[in-house]
mmCIF file of C-alpha atoms in Angstrom:
data_model
loop_
_atom_site.group_PDB
_atom_site.id
_atom_site.type_symbol
_atom_site.label_atom_id
_atom_site.label_comp_id
_atom_site.label_asym_id
_atom_site.label_seq_id
_atom_site.Cartn_x
_atom_site.Cartn_y
_atom_site.Cartn_z
ATOM 1 C CA LEU A 1 -59.183 -36.369 -24.412
ATOM 2 C CA GLY A 2 -55.738 -34.788 -23.841
ATOM 3 C CA ALA A 3 -55.390 -33.892 -27.517
ATOM 4 C CA ALA A 4 -58.869 -32.398 -27.554
ATOM 5 C CA ALA A 5 -58.117 -30.305 -24.464
ATOM 6 C CA THR A 6 -54.876 -29.011 -26.022
ATOM 7 C CA ALA A 7 -56.630 -28.107 -29.266
ATOM 8 C CA TYR A 8 -59.367 -26.308 -27.370
ATOM 9 C CA GLY A 9 -56.757 -24.325 -25.357
ATOM 10 C CA VAL A 10 -54.947 -23.252 -28.520
ATOM 11 C CA TRP A 11 -58.244 -22.200 -30.113
ATOM 12 C CA LEU A 12 -59.119 -20.020 -27.099
ATOM 13 C CA ARG A 13 -55.675 -18.255 -26.997
ATOM 14 C CA PRO A 14 -55.797 -14.744 -28.526
ATOM 15 C CA PRO A 15 -53.872 -14.192 -31.741
ATOM 16 C CA PRO A 16 -50.408 -12.543 -31.460
ATOM 17 C CA THR A 17 -50.231 -8.745 -31.737
ATOM 18 C CA VAL A 18 -48.330 -7.439 -34.749
ATOM 19 C CA SER A 19 -47.064 -3.833 -34.977
ATOM 20 C CA VAL A 20 -46.742 -2.264 -38.409
ATOM 21 C CA VAL A 21 -44.334 0.618 -38.972
ATOM 22 C CA SER A 22 -43.532 2.629 -42.043
ATOM 23 C CA PRO A 23 -39.915 2.669 -43.199
ATOM 24 C CA GLN A 24 -38.079 5.992 -42.995
ATOM 25 C CA ARG A 25 -35.023 7.243 -44.796
ATOM 26 C CA GLY A 26 -32.001 8.217 -42.659
ATOM 27 C CA PRO A 27 -28.229 7.917 -42.345
ATOM 28 C CA ALA A 28 -26.742 4.498 -41.765
ATOM 29 C CA VAL A 29 -24.077 4.338 -39.062
ATOM 30 C CA ALA A 30 -20.933 2.348 -39.666
ATOM 31 C CA ALA A 31 -19.371 1.986 -36.216
ATOM 32 C CA VAL A 32 -16.094 0.506 -35.100
ATOM 33 C CA TYR A 33 -16.133 -1.034 -31.644
ATOM 34 C CA ALA A 34 -13.072 -1.348 -29.416
ATOM 35 C CA THR A 35 -12.431 -1.952 -25.735
ATOM 36 C CA GLY A 36 -9.826 0.127 -23.961
ATOM 37 C CA VAL A 37 -8.633 1.645 -20.711
ATOM 38 C CA VAL A 38 -8.566 5.174 -19.357
ATOM 39 C CA GLU A 39 -5.047 6.186 -18.341
ATOM 40 C CA PRO A 40 -3.124 9.375 -17.615
ATOM 41 C CA THR A 41 -0.965 10.894 -20.310
ATOM 42 C CA GLY A 42 1.763 11.522 -17.747
ATOM 43 C CA MET A 43 2.954 8.832 -15.304
ATOM 44 C CA LEU A 44 5.937 9.263 -12.990
ATOM 45 C CA PRO A 45 7.808 6.350 -11.413
ATOM 46 C CA ILE A 46 8.903 7.002 -7.832
ATOM 47 C CA ALA A 47 11.840 4.927 -6.624
ATOM 48 C CA PRO A 48 14.240 5.166 -3.674
ATOM 49 C CA LYS A 49 17.634 6.774 -4.294
ATOM 50 C CA ILE A 50 19.241 4.447 -1.765
ATOM 51 C CA ALA A 51 18.687 0.789 -0.940
ATOM 52 C CA GLY A 52 16.821 0.011 2.256
ATOM 53 C CA ARG A 53 14.034 -1.869 3.968
ATOM 54 C CA LEU A 54 10.549 -0.380 3.557
ATOM 55 C CA ALA A 55 9.474 0.676 7.051
ATOM 56 C CA GLN A 56 6.213 2.600 6.475
ATOM 57 C CA LEU A 57 3.677 3.306 3.743
ATOM 58 C CA PHE A 58 1.690 6.521 4.054
ATOM 59 C CA VAL A 59 -0.378 6.296 0.836
ATOM 60 C CA ASP A 60 -1.975 3.580 -1.240
ATOM 61 C CA GLU A 61 -3.354 3.132 -4.729
ATOM 62 C CA GLY A 62 -6.039 5.689 -5.552
ATOM 63 C CA ASP A 63 -4.823 8.298 -3.069
ATOM 64 C CA THR A 64 -4.371 11.885 -4.233
ATOM 65 C CA VAL A 65 -1.068 13.421 -3.132
ATOM 66 C CA GLN A 66 0.475 16.882 -3.147
ATOM 67 C CA ALA A 67 3.951 17.867 -4.302
ATOM 68 C CA GLY A 68 6.484 17.196 -1.540
ATOM 69 C CA GLN A 69 4.209 14.862 0.428
ATOM 70 C CA VAL A 70 5.976 11.889 2.055
ATOM 71 C CA LEU A 71 4.742 8.669 0.449
ATOM 72 C CA ALA A 72 6.898 6.077 2.200
ATOM 73 C CA GLN A 73 9.721 5.759 4.715
ATOM 74 C CA LEU A 74 12.720 3.437 4.529
ATOM 75 C CA ASP A 75 14.350 2.081 7.683
ATOM 76 C CA ALA A 76 16.707 4.844 8.831
ATOM 77 C CA ALA A 77 17.803 3.660 12.302
ATOM 78 C CA GLU A 78 21.408 2.979 11.269
ATOM 79 C CA LEU A 79 21.740 6.303 9.444
ATOM 80 C CA GLU A 80 20.305 8.173 12.447
ATOM 81 C CA GLN A 81 22.930 6.598 14.724
ATOM 82 C CA THR A 82 25.676 7.463 12.250
ATOM 83 C CA LEU A 83 24.396 11.030 12.035
ATOM 84 C CA ALA A 84 24.360 11.413 15.829
ATOM 85 C CA GLU A 85 27.946 10.174 15.979
ATOM 86 C CA LEU A 86 29.056 12.518 13.195
ATOM 87 C CA ARG A 87 27.428 15.492 14.898
ATOM 88 C CA SER A 88 29.376 14.734 18.064
ATOM 89 C CA ARG A 89 32.594 14.382 16.087
ATOM 90 C CA GLU A 90 31.869 17.625 14.246
ATOM 91 C CA ALA A 91 31.271 19.487 17.513
ATOM 92 C CA TYR A 92 34.533 18.129 18.897
ATOM 93 C CA ALA A 93 36.428 19.018 15.693
ATOM 94 C CA GLN A 94 34.971 22.525 15.791
ATOM 95 C CA ARG A 95 36.099 23.001 19.415
ATOM 96 C CA GLU A 96 39.550 21.758 18.465
ATOM 97 C CA LEU A 97 39.654 24.161 15.542
ATOM 98 C CA THR A 98 38.676 27.087 17.767
ATOM 99 C CA ARG A 99 41.366 26.154 20.274
ATOM 100 C CA SER A 100 43.927 25.651 17.498
ATOM 101 C CA ALA A 101 43.073 29.018 15.914
ATOM 102 C CA ASP A 102 43.651 30.726 19.270
ATOM 103 C CA LEU A 103 46.982 28.965 19.759
ATOM 104 C CA HIS A 104 48.035 29.613 16.158
ATOM 105 C CA GLN A 105 47.203 33.293 16.491
ATOM 106 C CA ARG A 106 49.449 33.483 19.572
ATOM 107 C CA GLN A 107 52.096 31.541 17.622
ATOM 108 C CA ALA A 108 51.916 28.706 20.139
ATOM 109 C CA MET A 109 51.004 26.074 17.509
ATOM 110 C CA ALA A 110 52.634 25.039 14.285
ATOM 111 C CA THR A 111 50.850 25.969 11.062
ATOM 112 C CA ARG A 112 50.762 22.311 10.045
ATOM 113 C CA ASP A 113 48.834 21.354 13.203
ATOM 114 C CA TYR A 114 46.417 24.230 12.649
ATOM 115 C CA ASP A 115 45.876 23.089 9.043
ATOM 116 C CA THR A 116 45.210 19.557 10.306
ATOM 117 C CA ALA A 117 42.553 20.874 12.701
ATOM 118 C CA GLN A 118 40.921 22.809 9.855
ATOM 119 C CA THR A 119 40.933 19.722 7.644
ATOM 120 C CA ASN A 120 39.408 17.564 10.382
ATOM 121 C CA ALA A 121 36.633 20.108 11.015
ATOM 122 C CA GLU A 122 35.849 20.391 7.285
ATOM 123 C CA THR A 123 35.911 16.612 6.788
ATOM 124 C CA THR A 124 33.503 15.914 9.627
ATOM 125 C CA ARG A 125 31.204 18.713 8.422
ATOM 126 C CA ARG A 126 31.042 17.205 4.927
ATOM 127 C CA GLN A 127 30.481 13.707 6.302
ATOM 128 C CA ARG A 128 27.632 15.026 8.430
ATOM 129 C CA GLN A 129 26.056 16.802 5.436
ATOM 130 C CA ALA A 130 26.351 13.670 3.276
ATOM 131 C CA THR A 131 24.723 11.548 5.963
ATOM 132 C CA GLU A 132 21.901 14.077 6.362
ATOM 133 C CA ALA A 133 21.317 13.923 2.611
ATOM 134 C CA ARG A 134 21.200 10.103 2.726
ATOM 135 C CA LEU A 135 18.804 10.292 5.664
ATOM 136 C CA ALA A 136 16.550 12.640 3.695
ATOM 137 C CA ASP A 137 16.606 10.116 0.833
ATOM 138 C CA THR A 138 14.997 7.510 3.109
ATOM 139 C CA ARG A 139 11.760 9.499 2.741
ATOM 140 C CA LEU A 140 10.130 9.024 -0.656
ATOM 141 C CA ARG A 141 8.344 12.240 -1.587
ATOM 142 C CA ALA A 142 5.945 13.056 -4.402
ATOM 143 C CA PRO A 143 7.780 15.184 -6.984
ATOM 144 C CA THR A 144 4.500 16.697 -8.122
ATOM 145 C CA SER A 145 0.798 16.613 -7.318
ATOM 146 C CA GLY A 146 -1.169 13.705 -8.705
ATOM 147 C CA GLN A 147 -2.768 10.373 -7.932
ATOM 148 C CA VAL A 148 -1.120 7.112 -6.946
ATOM 149 C CA ILE A 149 -2.234 4.582 -9.541
ATOM 150 C CA ARG A 150 0.057 1.704 -8.594
ATOM 151 C CA ARG A 151 2.129 0.526 -5.629
ATOM 152 C CA ASP A 152 4.729 -2.204 -5.991
ATOM 153 C CA GLY A 153 5.974 -2.921 -2.488
ATOM 154 C CA GLU A 154 5.043 -4.056 1.006
ATOM 155 C CA VAL A 155 6.274 -3.043 4.453
ATOM 156 C CA GLY A 156 9.343 -5.070 5.371
ATOM 157 C CA GLN A 157 10.441 -5.585 1.781
ATOM 158 C CA MET A 158 14.048 -4.800 0.860
ATOM 159 C CA LEU A 159 14.099 -2.213 -1.937
ATOM 160 C CA PRO A 160 17.175 -1.846 -4.133
ATOM 161 C CA THR A 161 18.185 1.529 -5.485
ATOM 162 C CA GLY A 162 16.025 2.605 -8.421
ATOM 163 C CA GLN A 163 13.254 -0.005 -8.029
ATOM 164 C CA THR A 164 9.928 1.722 -8.666
ATOM 165 C CA LEU A 165 7.698 1.683 -5.605
ATOM 166 C CA PHE A 166 4.915 4.023 -6.773
ATOM 167 C CA TRP A 167 3.501 5.095 -10.133
ATOM 168 C CA LEU A 168 2.101 8.594 -9.899
ATOM 169 C CA ALA A 169 -0.417 9.942 -12.415
ATOM 170 C CA THR A 170 0.181 13.638 -12.843
ATOM 171 C CA THR A 171 -2.527 16.246 -13.337
ATOM 172 C CA ALA A 172 -2.101 16.009 -17.120
ATOM 173 C CA PRO A 173 -5.243 15.138 -19.161
ATOM 174 C CA LEU A 174 -6.425 11.547 -19.382
ATOM 175 C CA ARG A 175 -6.361 9.468 -22.542
ATOM 176 C CA ILE A 176 -8.054 6.295 -23.696
ATOM 177 C CA SER A 177 -6.011 3.492 -25.193
ATOM 178 C CA ALA A 178 -8.075 1.002 -27.191
ATOM 179 C CA GLU A 179 -7.150 -1.844 -29.508
ATOM 180 C CA VAL A 180 -8.970 -1.689 -32.848
ATOM 181 C CA ASP A 181 -9.354 -4.844 -34.914
ATOM 182 C CA GLU A 182 -7.068 -4.814 -37.945
ATOM 183 C CA GLU A 183 -10.056 -5.221 -40.287
ATOM 184 C CA ASP A 184 -11.488 -1.921 -38.995
ATOM 185 C CA ILE A 185 -8.266 0.126 -39.163
ATOM 186 C CA PRO A 186 -8.960 1.465 -42.701
ATOM 187 C CA GLN A 187 -12.081 3.168 -41.293
ATOM 188 C CA ILE A 188 -10.091 5.073 -38.642
ATOM 189 C CA HIS A 189 -8.824 8.565 -39.450
ATOM 190 C CA PRO A 190 -7.966 11.748 -37.503
ATOM 191 C CA GLY A 191 -10.992 13.813 -36.507
ATOM 192 C CA LEU A 192 -13.349 10.836 -36.327
ATOM 193 C CA LYS A 193 -16.053 11.235 -33.689
ATOM 194 C CA VAL A 194 -15.831 8.770 -30.840
ATOM 195 C CA LEU A 195 -18.568 7.708 -28.425
ATOM 196 C CA ILE A 196 -17.195 6.563 -25.071
ATOM 197 C CA ARG A 197 -19.157 4.467 -22.606
ATOM 198 C CA THR A 198 -17.885 3.289 -19.236
ATOM 199 C CA ASP A 199 -19.009 0.406 -17.097
#
């Protein structure tokens, strides 16, 4: 009975539909497939000029930044204290120089002592300027406008001099890098049209 029921069901089922098309002449496409990545043609590494502990991050991957924008801040507490001390020493040296110049002009001070006061004032001024420059280097700034495409550091991490913290993609055009199978390389030549599809 089961076999009879199955046969009856098959007999009642409609026949499959078949579509008939006429062949047409046209160009055959020989395509080479490759998977790649979109990347900027210009990438800038941004690294600290001085060693220090990373105190703050102001941008992250994917952020667009402008030229001169502060991207990160190194710990600068020690340099700020040194700078405050040097400013006090510079002010004192400048007062001493003014007093020495007055005494030297009245011929009440030896030229050697006056020269020493000048040297002290100049030395403290240069030390203060050098410390200010080092303090400015604790702020990592974008050298040009672009987009942060990679960040290699976390707050609290000790960064040595020259270790790249950010990779910045400049406003240069993008490019696609794709690996073509070696069997397909003979088919590749300059000027070949390329169809790009993204996920």
